[in-house]
Amino acid sequence: MGVGAKMAYDEREMGAVVGEEVLGSESMEAESGAQEEKIQVSVRLRPLSDKEIGRSEVSDWECINDCTIIFRNTLSERSMHPTAYTFDRVFQSHCTTKQVYEEAAKRVALSVVSGINSTIFAYGQTSSGKTYTMTGITEYTVADIFKYIQRHEERAFVLKFSAMEIYNEAVRDLLSSESMPLRVLDDPEKGTIVEKLTEETLRDWNHLQELLKVCEAQRKIGETLLNETSSRSHQILRLTIESSAREFLGKDNSTTLAASVNFVDLAGSERASQALSAGARLKEGCHINRSLLSLGTVIRKLSKGRNGHVPYRDSKLTRILQPSLGGNARTAIICTLSPARSHVEQSRNTLLFASCAKEVAINAQVNVVMSDKALVRHLQRELARLENELRGPGPTLCTSDMSVLLRERDRQIEKMEKEIKELTRQRDLAQSRLEDLLQVVGDDRASRQWSEFDRPSKSCVTKTWGEDENSNSELSVNGGHQSSDFGFTRFNHSQYSNGHGLKKNGRGTMEDFDDLCKEVRCIEMEESITNKNFEFSGLSNVDSEEVVSSALSRNGDAVNQEFAASQQDDEALHDSAASTYSSLQQKLQNMPKTYDFLFKP
Ligand SMILES: Nc1ncnc2c1ncn2[C@@H]1O[C@H](COP(=O)(O)OP(=O)(O)OP(=O)(O)O)[C@@H](O)[C@H]1O
């Protein structure tokens, strides 16, 4: 298969990613939740050994339920240490390794068949039962993996096995007879790797059993006072599983799940005085303790969150196991305890380590290797998903809402344009009637007054629009308000042709409007006059036109007959007409503001 890329996925995405290759609904897969996970921590208490019984040691530890272990202080010593410790699971001394596997390791270990990296650690002081526990757990896990493979004939599996030990801070290949230490390198894609580490492709169960025997034979074992067969190195056995649906094998669009499970049997912490080690054993003990110390430091740092520097690089052990320590792997730690009173201090240290470890969050993801074509398809889907997200939730609803909004705007704009036209017409009419009226009256006083209106005055003269904006002959009198307050300078066409489908309809109307505006001499009465008599602003367009017409014609007739004789009537008539005109002008001024309001984003 042409492998395009290896990618890690949240399990929620798994169905979408694997697409045609979604795995069956095995319970162990269904169990996998996407919520934040922590390292699963259990404690296993071993029985007193024959030697310990011979020394009349007593067991000071007791599991009072499935999750809590307490220190039974038979000496009634007042201690600064806690007496009870709670973990995901605690196992009494009579519990079998099978039980430990089922309840403390299986779920994590078998994640590997779903493409999730996993690691099972055994941690504890020397002779506490780490090797005893890990040997069993490795066998049970591998047996279950083989059973799983048998049940899933629709998928093709490839199993690879590698094994290494870290002895005196040097990495050795347990499947090779060469004793040359291997280099630990940082690979930009794969992370930390052990260079030239043998990786055997497993043929069957028997093949694996053979390889496990080789490892056992190769591993550094030494006799100490505490353990005749004490492991003097940290051992990491790694089983990598790749699987693809047979249906898609060899095709461009196939995807492969790939993950590894690590079985880590750490060397035990020991006190040189207790182990009575010297020479080579002492040197080993120092290295063991140092690397365990750096493992403890990493765990302690991680237990307090991911802030700050985590010293993974302080030891080969933490460097190689970095992904299993709060990284892209599910991790279970089984802490083994000796119940003997003589080991109480070491046991407490182990429980302290376990307490920190249970706070460490992990970030396990499904690892999928995709063919180039499948990768392209996945990325296209991802792109489409992101585009949809950018458009916001409920894109269909949003689009339809927008079109309703735009239609409503169009309707309002159309209505406003009609109103502007109508108001302009009314204003022109009022103006021409006013002029007619003044002509008919021919009154000297009125003429004088007209001249005064027509004369530019500093306080009330402002510019008009467009071409005539600099012309003094096209001046407007606006009752003391600057014409910029009209808002016409802000009333530009572009606002109405900005892609809302208004350009075509809007332009003709607005050009007409501009033309009209240029023709109109803006005349407003001084505020003192305007506010005198005629309250017009509350009327509708139709009402206002009628009132204007009737008021003007009524007053006009009266003026024809009486104006010359009655100065008072004359003023009133003039005031009415001016007020009407002023009201219309005011309405017209307000229209662009309404436009602005409609087009505010
Ligand atoms: N749960 C148990 N039940 C019975 N025997 C046990 C149990 N755990 C350990 N033992 C025995 O205790 C002895 C020490 O166990 P083991 O070698 O596994 O310890 P260890 O922690 O790996 O020690 P080291 O760190 O020195 O390698 C062995 O003889 C083993 O068979």
XYZ file of C-alpha atoms and ligand atoms in Angstrom:
632
model
C 0.000 0.000 0.000
C 1.280 3.453 -0.853
C 1.236 5.069 2.516
C 0.313 8.710 2.343
C 0.539 9.838 5.912
C 0.149 8.720 9.454
C -2.370 10.732 11.351
C -3.756 10.711 14.854
C -7.455 11.158 15.441
C -9.778 11.713 18.300
C -11.930 8.624 18.608
C -15.062 10.663 17.868
C -13.704 11.223 14.376
C -12.829 7.634 13.930
C -15.950 6.610 12.046
C -15.568 9.455 9.610
C -11.870 8.922 9.136
C -11.793 5.225 8.615
C -14.861 5.583 6.435
C -15.425 2.303 4.674
C -13.273 0.538 7.212
C -15.152 1.177 10.424
C -14.327 -1.572 12.871
C -16.910 -3.875 14.337
C -18.612 -2.947 17.566
C -16.507 -5.035 19.893
C -17.097 -4.158 23.489
C -13.519 -3.130 24.020
C -13.821 -0.578 21.224
C -17.184 0.674 22.354
C -15.727 1.278 25.777
C -13.377 3.879 24.457
C -14.594 7.293 25.495
C -13.447 10.619 24.153
C -13.479 12.383 27.514
C -10.223 13.390 29.130
C -8.448 10.292 30.376
C -5.888 9.817 33.068
C -3.319 7.135 33.609
C -5.051 4.111 35.089
C -3.281 3.213 38.331
C -3.626 0.001 40.324
C -1.770 -1.497 43.244
C -0.990 -5.138 43.656
C 0.051 -6.511 47.018
C 2.014 -9.729 46.848
C 1.979 -12.372 49.595
C 4.811 -12.523 52.074
C 7.621 -14.557 50.558
C 9.009 -17.669 52.259
C 12.073 -15.670 53.254
C 9.973 -12.946 54.804
C 7.863 -15.459 56.676
C 11.070 -17.064 57.841
C 12.147 -13.725 59.282
C 8.790 -13.507 61.074
C 7.833 -10.465 59.071
C 4.261 -9.261 59.399
C 2.115 -7.828 56.672
C 1.322 -4.203 57.416
C -0.823 -3.473 54.384
C -4.408 -4.407 53.730
C -6.843 -3.791 50.898
C -10.081 -2.786 52.604
C -12.063 -2.652 49.352
C -11.462 -2.746 45.596
C -9.926 0.709 45.516
C -8.372 1.431 48.903
C -5.297 0.110 50.590
C -4.462 1.039 54.183
C -1.427 0.824 56.366
C -2.299 -1.222 59.423
C -0.202 0.381 62.036
C 0.256 -2.495 64.387
C 2.955 -0.602 66.229
C 0.498 2.254 66.836
C 3.302 4.498 65.625
C 2.227 8.088 65.084
C 3.086 8.682 61.485
C 3.169 11.745 59.266
C 2.224 9.546 56.319
C -1.301 8.890 55.132
C -2.742 5.589 56.214
C -5.198 5.117 53.325
C -4.514 5.320 49.584
C -7.131 5.099 46.879
C -6.557 4.023 43.279
C -8.504 2.758 40.299
C -8.095 -0.732 41.659
C -6.165 -2.465 44.445
C -5.489 -6.197 44.506
C -5.067 -8.240 47.642
C -2.222 -10.720 47.897
C -4.385 -13.670 46.908
C -5.573 -12.110 43.650
C -4.403 -13.861 40.503
C -2.475 -12.239 37.680
C -5.403 -13.075 35.388
C -7.633 -10.959 37.612
C -5.093 -8.135 37.597
C -4.960 -8.322 33.815
C -8.740 -8.304 33.403
C -9.376 -5.404 35.743
C -6.261 -3.283 35.555
C -4.710 -3.766 32.132
C -6.948 -5.367 29.516
C -8.931 -2.311 28.458
C -5.812 -0.216 28.047
C -3.705 -2.927 26.434
C -6.297 -3.976 23.877
C -6.831 -0.384 22.713
C -3.994 -1.226 20.383
C -6.281 -3.188 18.054
C -8.362 -0.031 17.584
C -5.317 1.964 16.545
C -4.601 3.482 19.955
C -1.134 3.261 21.455
C -1.013 1.738 24.904
C 1.486 0.996 27.607
C 1.357 -1.182 30.692
C 3.970 -0.459 33.348
C 4.958 -2.367 36.400
C 6.531 -0.156 39.036
C 7.722 -1.060 42.492
C 10.663 -1.861 44.674
C 12.885 -4.795 43.969
C 11.283 -8.189 44.649
C 7.777 -6.723 44.894
C 6.495 -8.779 41.928
C 6.886 -6.617 38.794
C 8.302 -9.322 36.539
C 5.872 -11.838 37.952
C 2.982 -9.508 37.080
C 4.215 -8.263 33.703
C 5.038 -11.697 32.353
C 1.472 -12.771 32.958
C -0.045 -9.574 31.614
C 2.020 -9.747 28.421
C 0.882 -13.296 27.777
C -2.796 -12.598 28.479
C -2.743 -9.516 26.271
C -1.081 -11.270 23.377
C -3.479 -14.203 23.726
C -6.440 -11.832 23.558
C -4.961 -10.037 20.564
C -4.627 -13.328 18.717
C -8.226 -14.201 19.615
C -9.330 -10.816 18.336
C -7.494 -11.363 15.058
C -9.194 -14.734 14.626
C -12.602 -13.182 15.131
C -11.939 -10.429 12.596
C -11.243 -12.221 9.364
C -12.519 -9.247 7.422
C -9.370 -7.385 8.392
C -5.772 -8.189 7.538
C -3.391 -7.839 10.480
C 0.354 -7.414 10.561
C 2.043 -7.926 13.945
C 5.574 -6.765 14.612
C 7.563 -7.377 17.727
C 10.603 -5.626 19.147
C 12.286 -5.707 22.533
C 14.899 -3.599 24.264
C 16.388 -3.085 27.663
C 17.932 -0.040 29.237
C 20.850 -1.234 31.256
C 23.149 1.227 32.979
C 21.678 3.976 30.783
C 22.512 2.100 27.553
C 19.836 0.743 25.211
C 20.256 -2.852 24.078
C 18.365 -4.855 21.518
C 17.003 -7.946 23.232
C 16.388 -9.706 19.906
C 19.961 -9.311 18.779
C 23.056 -11.061 20.003
C 25.094 -7.936 19.442
C 25.734 -6.081 22.642
C 26.376 -2.733 21.002
C 24.277 -0.018 22.613
C 21.655 1.496 20.301
C 21.285 5.192 19.691
C 18.140 7.031 20.704
C 17.177 9.570 18.041
C 14.523 12.207 17.558
C 12.567 11.643 14.371
C 10.500 14.622 13.208
C 7.614 12.336 12.207
C 7.825 9.408 14.595
C 9.175 11.144 17.671
C 11.844 9.374 19.706
C 13.107 6.227 18.029
C 15.717 3.614 18.836
C 18.000 3.297 15.852
C 18.500 -0.154 14.298
C 16.182 -1.883 16.746
C 15.215 -5.323 15.419
C 11.559 -5.603 14.509
C 10.301 -9.120 13.845
C 7.096 -9.679 11.900
C 5.175 -12.311 13.816
C 4.083 -15.425 12.011
C 1.965 -16.859 14.788
C 1.614 -17.355 18.509
C 4.474 -19.830 18.679
C 6.790 -17.392 16.960
C 6.029 -14.848 19.653
C 6.648 -17.382 22.421
C 10.069 -18.100 20.937
C 10.939 -14.429 20.803
C 9.806 -13.896 24.390
C 12.158 -16.687 25.462
C 15.021 -14.986 23.623
C 14.302 -11.758 25.485
C 14.185 -13.536 28.804
C 17.512 -15.129 28.110
C 19.087 -11.858 27.000
C 17.857 -9.672 29.816
C 20.323 -8.728 32.490
C 19.472 -10.596 35.658
C 21.491 -10.499 38.826
C 21.243 -11.970 42.255
C 20.770 -9.641 45.157
C 19.942 -10.308 48.747
C 16.363 -9.305 48.095
C 15.829 -11.160 44.840
C 17.719 -14.103 43.454
C 16.660 -13.205 39.959
C 16.538 -9.452 40.176
C 16.045 -7.620 36.902
C 18.910 -5.190 36.589
C 17.473 -3.366 33.597
C 14.267 -1.773 32.413
C 12.659 -3.967 29.781
C 10.362 -2.683 27.064
C 8.568 -5.242 24.887
C 6.720 -3.661 21.995
C 4.033 -5.211 19.853
C 2.940 -3.163 16.865
C -0.344 -3.981 15.158
C -1.400 -2.734 11.759
C -4.752 -3.649 10.316
C -6.700 -2.866 7.150
C -10.028 -4.047 5.805
C -9.386 -6.863 3.317
C -12.018 -5.400 1.050
C -9.828 -2.361 0.398
C -6.440 -4.014 0.454
C -4.193 -2.796 -2.352
C -6.664 -0.117 -3.352
C -5.845 3.557 -3.385
C -8.488 4.410 -0.857
C -7.536 1.958 1.849
C -6.619 3.087 5.323
C -4.623 1.301 7.991
C -4.902 1.430 11.751
C -1.484 1.298 13.346
C -0.577 1.305 17.009
C 1.804 -0.247 19.498
C 1.400 -1.729 22.926
C 4.393 -1.532 25.271
C 4.926 -3.904 28.154
C 7.323 -2.215 30.512
C 8.931 -4.130 33.334
C 10.972 -1.610 35.235
C 13.971 -2.521 37.299
C 13.102 -2.232 40.966
C 14.166 0.565 43.191
C 16.424 -0.671 45.915
C 18.381 0.520 48.854
C 21.981 -0.529 48.572
C 22.010 -1.220 52.292
C 19.027 -3.559 52.050
C 20.152 -5.234 48.851
C 23.667 -5.410 50.243
C 24.870 -4.633 46.773
C 28.397 -3.831 45.904
C 30.546 -3.667 42.780
C 28.542 -4.245 39.603
C 25.253 -4.614 41.507
C 25.826 -1.290 43.241
C 26.574 0.451 39.950
C 23.426 -1.055 38.420
C 21.443 0.002 41.461
C 22.647 3.579 41.081
C 21.592 3.706 37.409
C 18.265 2.064 38.208
C 17.538 4.502 41.000
C 18.608 7.484 38.911
C 16.357 6.622 35.977
C 13.477 5.799 38.339
C 14.039 9.135 39.989
C 13.745 10.914 36.628
C 10.599 8.871 35.875
C 9.207 10.013 39.229
C 10.086 13.632 38.439
C 8.356 13.454 35.057
C 5.264 11.895 36.617
C 5.214 14.462 39.416
C 5.512 17.348 36.946
C 2.819 15.909 34.717
C 0.514 15.338 37.680
C 0.501 19.099 38.243
C -0.561 19.825 34.671
C 1.424 20.465 31.539
C 2.759 23.840 32.548
C 6.486 24.238 32.540
C 9.309 22.027 31.475
C 8.948 18.260 31.800
C 12.434 16.692 31.932
C 11.793 13.764 29.593
C 15.341 13.986 28.297
C 16.906 13.403 31.693
C 17.007 9.648 31.134
C 16.747 7.167 28.272
C 13.779 5.596 30.038
C 11.659 8.759 30.099
C 12.823 9.742 26.633
C 11.773 6.445 25.075
C 8.548 6.280 27.065
C 7.618 9.918 26.525
C 4.496 9.149 24.429
C 3.314 6.815 27.196
C 3.758 9.506 29.831
C 0.922 11.919 29.208
C 1.216 11.665 25.430
C -0.552 9.853 22.613
C -1.073 6.582 24.460
C -3.309 4.954 26.984
C -1.340 3.994 30.001
C -1.917 1.666 32.919
C 0.529 1.463 35.785
C 0.493 -1.471 38.149
C 2.398 -0.690 41.300
C 3.594 -3.760 43.127
C 4.059 -3.836 46.868
C 5.749 -6.123 49.287
C 3.602 -6.316 52.405
C 6.588 -6.795 54.717
C 7.132 -4.297 57.486
C 10.835 -4.119 56.593
C 9.854 -2.579 53.252
C 7.363 -0.077 54.553
C 9.394 2.933 53.519
C 9.849 1.655 49.954
C 6.174 0.753 49.816
C 5.206 4.270 50.843
C 7.450 5.691 48.101
C 5.723 3.430 45.607
C 2.295 4.603 46.796
C 3.433 8.214 46.545
C 4.531 7.624 42.951
C 1.199 5.923 42.251
C -0.726 8.856 43.759
C 1.033 11.271 41.417
C 0.625 8.991 38.411
C -3.147 8.795 38.773
C -3.316 12.581 38.240
C -1.532 12.476 34.902
C -3.813 13.218 31.969
C -3.233 11.441 28.680
C -4.123 12.263 25.146
C -4.626 8.962 23.357
C -5.749 9.142 19.748
C -6.572 6.722 16.988
C -3.628 6.392 14.626
C -4.562 5.965 11.011
C -2.184 5.477 8.130
C -3.843 6.553 4.915
C -3.100 5.959 1.285
C -2.461 9.104 -0.742
C -5.894 8.990 -2.335
C -7.665 8.376 0.957
C -5.679 11.208 2.495
C -6.730 13.624 -0.237
C -10.345 12.551 0.199
C -10.161 12.979 3.928
C -8.596 16.420 3.615
C -11.307 17.475 1.173
C -13.962 16.354 3.646
C -12.178 18.165 6.425
C -11.970 21.331 4.329
C -15.693 21.175 3.578
C -16.428 20.667 7.264
C -14.316 23.667 8.249
C -15.942 25.818 5.575
C -19.333 24.853 6.943
C -18.217 25.712 10.441
C -17.018 29.096 9.250
C -20.406 29.811 7.785
C -21.797 29.311 11.256
C -24.344 26.896 12.628
C -27.388 26.112 10.496
C -26.166 27.460 7.155
C -29.508 26.832 5.375
C -31.443 28.745 7.965
C -28.912 31.534 7.859
C -29.128 31.920 4.070
C -32.901 32.016 4.091
C -32.851 34.548 6.930
C -30.526 36.714 4.923
C -32.717 36.678 1.839
C -35.781 37.583 3.905
C -33.832 40.445 5.408
C -32.672 41.652 2.008
C -36.184 41.484 0.575
C -37.472 43.529 3.499
C -34.714 46.103 2.917
C -35.584 46.311 -0.789
C -39.197 46.869 0.098
C -38.371 49.614 2.575
C -36.015 51.321 0.160
C -38.657 51.281 -2.555
C -41.150 52.796 -0.142
C -38.688 55.479 0.920
C -37.928 56.376 -2.669
C -41.617 56.857 -3.365
C -41.919 59.040 -0.321
C -38.946 61.152 -1.359
C -40.471 61.670 -4.781
C -43.773 62.608 -3.281
C -42.260 64.987 -0.772
C -40.147 66.614 -3.434
C -43.245 67.093 -5.549
C -45.100 68.582 -2.607
C -42.259 70.906 -1.811
C -42.029 72.110 -5.404
C -45.744 72.670 -5.415
C -45.610 74.621 -2.170
C -42.733 76.665 -3.413
C -44.391 77.553 -6.709
C -47.608 78.445 -4.907
C -45.715 80.620 -2.537
C -44.064 82.384 -5.442
C -47.406 82.759 -7.234
C -48.910 84.103 -4.101
C -46.203 86.658 -3.608
C -46.436 87.736 -7.222
C -50.191 88.178 -7.008
C -49.989 90.163 -3.837
C -47.380 92.482 -5.266
C -47.080 93.941 -1.895
C -44.046 96.101 -1.367
C -43.555 94.749 2.051
C -43.876 91.225 0.876
C -41.486 91.969 -1.941
C -39.100 93.421 0.541
C -39.442 90.368 2.665
C -38.862 88.088 -0.315
C -35.757 90.048 -1.173
C -34.617 89.541 2.360
C -35.185 85.813 2.076
C -33.339 85.785 -1.190
C -30.432 87.762 0.183
C -27.597 85.721 1.490
C -27.126 86.038 5.220
C -24.111 84.794 7.120
C -26.015 82.884 9.668
C -28.390 81.026 7.445
C -26.769 80.640 4.077
C -25.194 77.373 3.232
C -24.073 75.535 0.179
C -26.390 73.639 -2.106
C -25.553 70.308 -3.746
C -23.645 69.098 -6.735
C -22.436 71.397 -9.483
C -23.903 74.429 -7.832
C -22.306 73.917 -4.532
C -20.005 76.930 -4.953
C -22.527 79.209 -6.503
C -23.865 82.069 -4.448
C -26.905 82.287 -6.678
C -27.996 78.811 -5.536
C -28.067 79.484 -1.875
C -30.321 77.911 0.631
C -31.846 79.366 3.684
C -32.392 76.684 6.217
C -33.465 78.269 9.374
C -30.051 78.476 10.840
C -29.138 74.794 10.237
C -26.140 74.052 8.104
C -27.147 72.148 5.023
C -24.681 69.384 5.799
C -27.197 68.406 8.436
C -29.469 67.453 5.611
C -27.428 64.394 5.225
C -27.396 64.689 1.468
C -23.660 64.711 1.365
C -23.840 61.244 2.948
C -26.604 60.199 0.621
C -24.607 58.610 -2.133
C -25.561 56.154 -4.800
C -23.014 53.577 -3.906
C -24.931 52.862 -0.763
C -27.819 51.748 -2.848
C -25.954 49.748 -5.384
C -23.809 47.620 -3.134
C -24.881 44.231 -4.233
C -28.293 44.143 -2.675
C -30.011 44.061 -6.044
C -30.901 47.719 -5.771
C -28.579 49.203 -8.317
C -30.916 48.977 -11.250
C -34.060 50.154 -9.558
C -32.340 52.585 -7.262
C -30.277 54.501 -9.778
C -33.055 55.971 -11.898
C -34.954 57.135 -8.881
C -31.958 58.633 -7.198
C -30.799 60.414 -10.331
C -34.255 61.891 -10.665
C -33.999 62.866 -7.090
C -30.645 64.588 -7.595
C -31.955 66.445 -10.603
C -34.894 67.577 -8.596
C -32.652 68.656 -5.817
C -30.536 70.752 -8.137
C -33.584 72.501 -9.462
C -35.036 73.275 -6.111
C -34.037 76.424 -4.338
C -34.034 75.494 -0.750
C -35.917 77.987 1.128
C -36.659 77.704 4.774
C -38.033 80.316 6.957
C -36.205 81.688 9.944
C -36.918 79.603 12.993
C -38.909 82.370 14.589
C -41.269 82.360 11.638
C -41.346 78.638 11.072
C -42.567 77.765 14.508
C -45.319 80.305 14.598
C -48.530 78.832 13.318
C -48.712 75.831 11.198
C -47.948 72.459 12.740
C -47.526 70.103 9.861
C -45.064 67.452 10.708
C -47.510 64.990 12.203
C -49.508 64.577 9.016
C -49.247 61.847 6.492
C -48.175 62.528 2.926
C -51.657 62.516 1.556
C -52.978 64.591 4.406
C -50.183 67.060 4.075
C -50.742 67.570 0.378
C -54.423 68.204 0.936
C -53.778 70.550 3.778
C -51.135 72.380 1.808
C -53.392 72.718 -1.196
C -56.400 73.813 0.725
C -54.489 76.102 3.012
C -52.701 77.721 0.130
C -55.718 78.082 -2.088
C -57.854 79.331 0.747
C -55.252 81.740 1.893
C -54.342 82.620 -1.667
C -57.895 83.659 -2.517
C -58.094 85.641 0.624
C -54.898 87.351 -0.214
C -56.171 88.236 -3.715
C -58.999 90.123 -2.169
C -57.746 91.296 1.148
C -53.982 91.057 1.447
C -53.249 94.531 0.292
C -55.504 95.879 2.981
C -54.564 93.629 5.819
C -50.973 93.420 6.870
C -51.805 90.991 9.644
C -53.570 88.530 7.339
C -50.791 88.917 4.900
C -48.218 87.886 7.498
C -50.330 84.952 8.603
C -50.758 83.768 5.040
C -47.105 84.096 4.410
C -46.278 82.283 7.611
C -48.586 79.399 6.718
C -47.143 78.910 3.306
C -43.616 79.169 4.609
C -44.352 76.767 7.410
C -45.818 74.235 4.997
C -42.807 74.539 2.839
C -40.501 74.234 5.830
C -42.209 71.062 7.034
C -41.862 69.427 3.685
C -38.265 70.446 3.550
C -37.703 68.952 6.986
C -39.253 65.662 5.937
C -37.105 65.591 2.883
C -34.056 66.189 5.008
C -34.901 63.236 7.196
C -35.176 60.801 4.343
C -31.431 60.246 3.772
C -31.001 59.602 7.499
C -33.582 56.891 7.234
C -31.617 55.462 4.306
C -28.484 55.535 6.344
C -30.266 53.753 9.118
C -31.469 51.046 6.791
C -28.011 50.447 5.452
C -26.172 50.400 8.725
C -24.339 47.052 8.983
N 1.640 -11.998 43.439
C 2.569 -12.918 43.690
N 2.186 -14.119 44.128
C 3.120 -15.039 44.386
N 4.436 -14.830 44.228
C 4.877 -13.652 43.820
C 3.954 -12.620 43.495
N 4.665 -11.577 43.099
C 5.946 -11.906 43.125
N 6.096 -13.144 43.566
C 7.372 -13.817 43.731
O 8.260 -12.890 44.345
C 9.542 -13.000 43.850
C 10.020 -11.664 43.260
O 9.188 -11.358 42.208
P 9.721 -10.565 40.944
O 10.982 -11.113 40.441
O 8.602 -10.531 39.998
O 9.992 -9.170 41.576
P 10.490 -7.882 40.852
O 9.708 -6.779 41.365
O 10.484 -8.080 39.411
O 11.956 -7.746 41.379
P 13.207 -7.044 40.695
O 12.933 -5.624 40.606
O 14.316 -7.300 41.624
O 13.412 -7.689 39.382
C 9.480 -14.067 42.800
O 9.956 -15.278 43.313
C 8.035 -14.178 42.450
O 7.672 -15.476 42.039
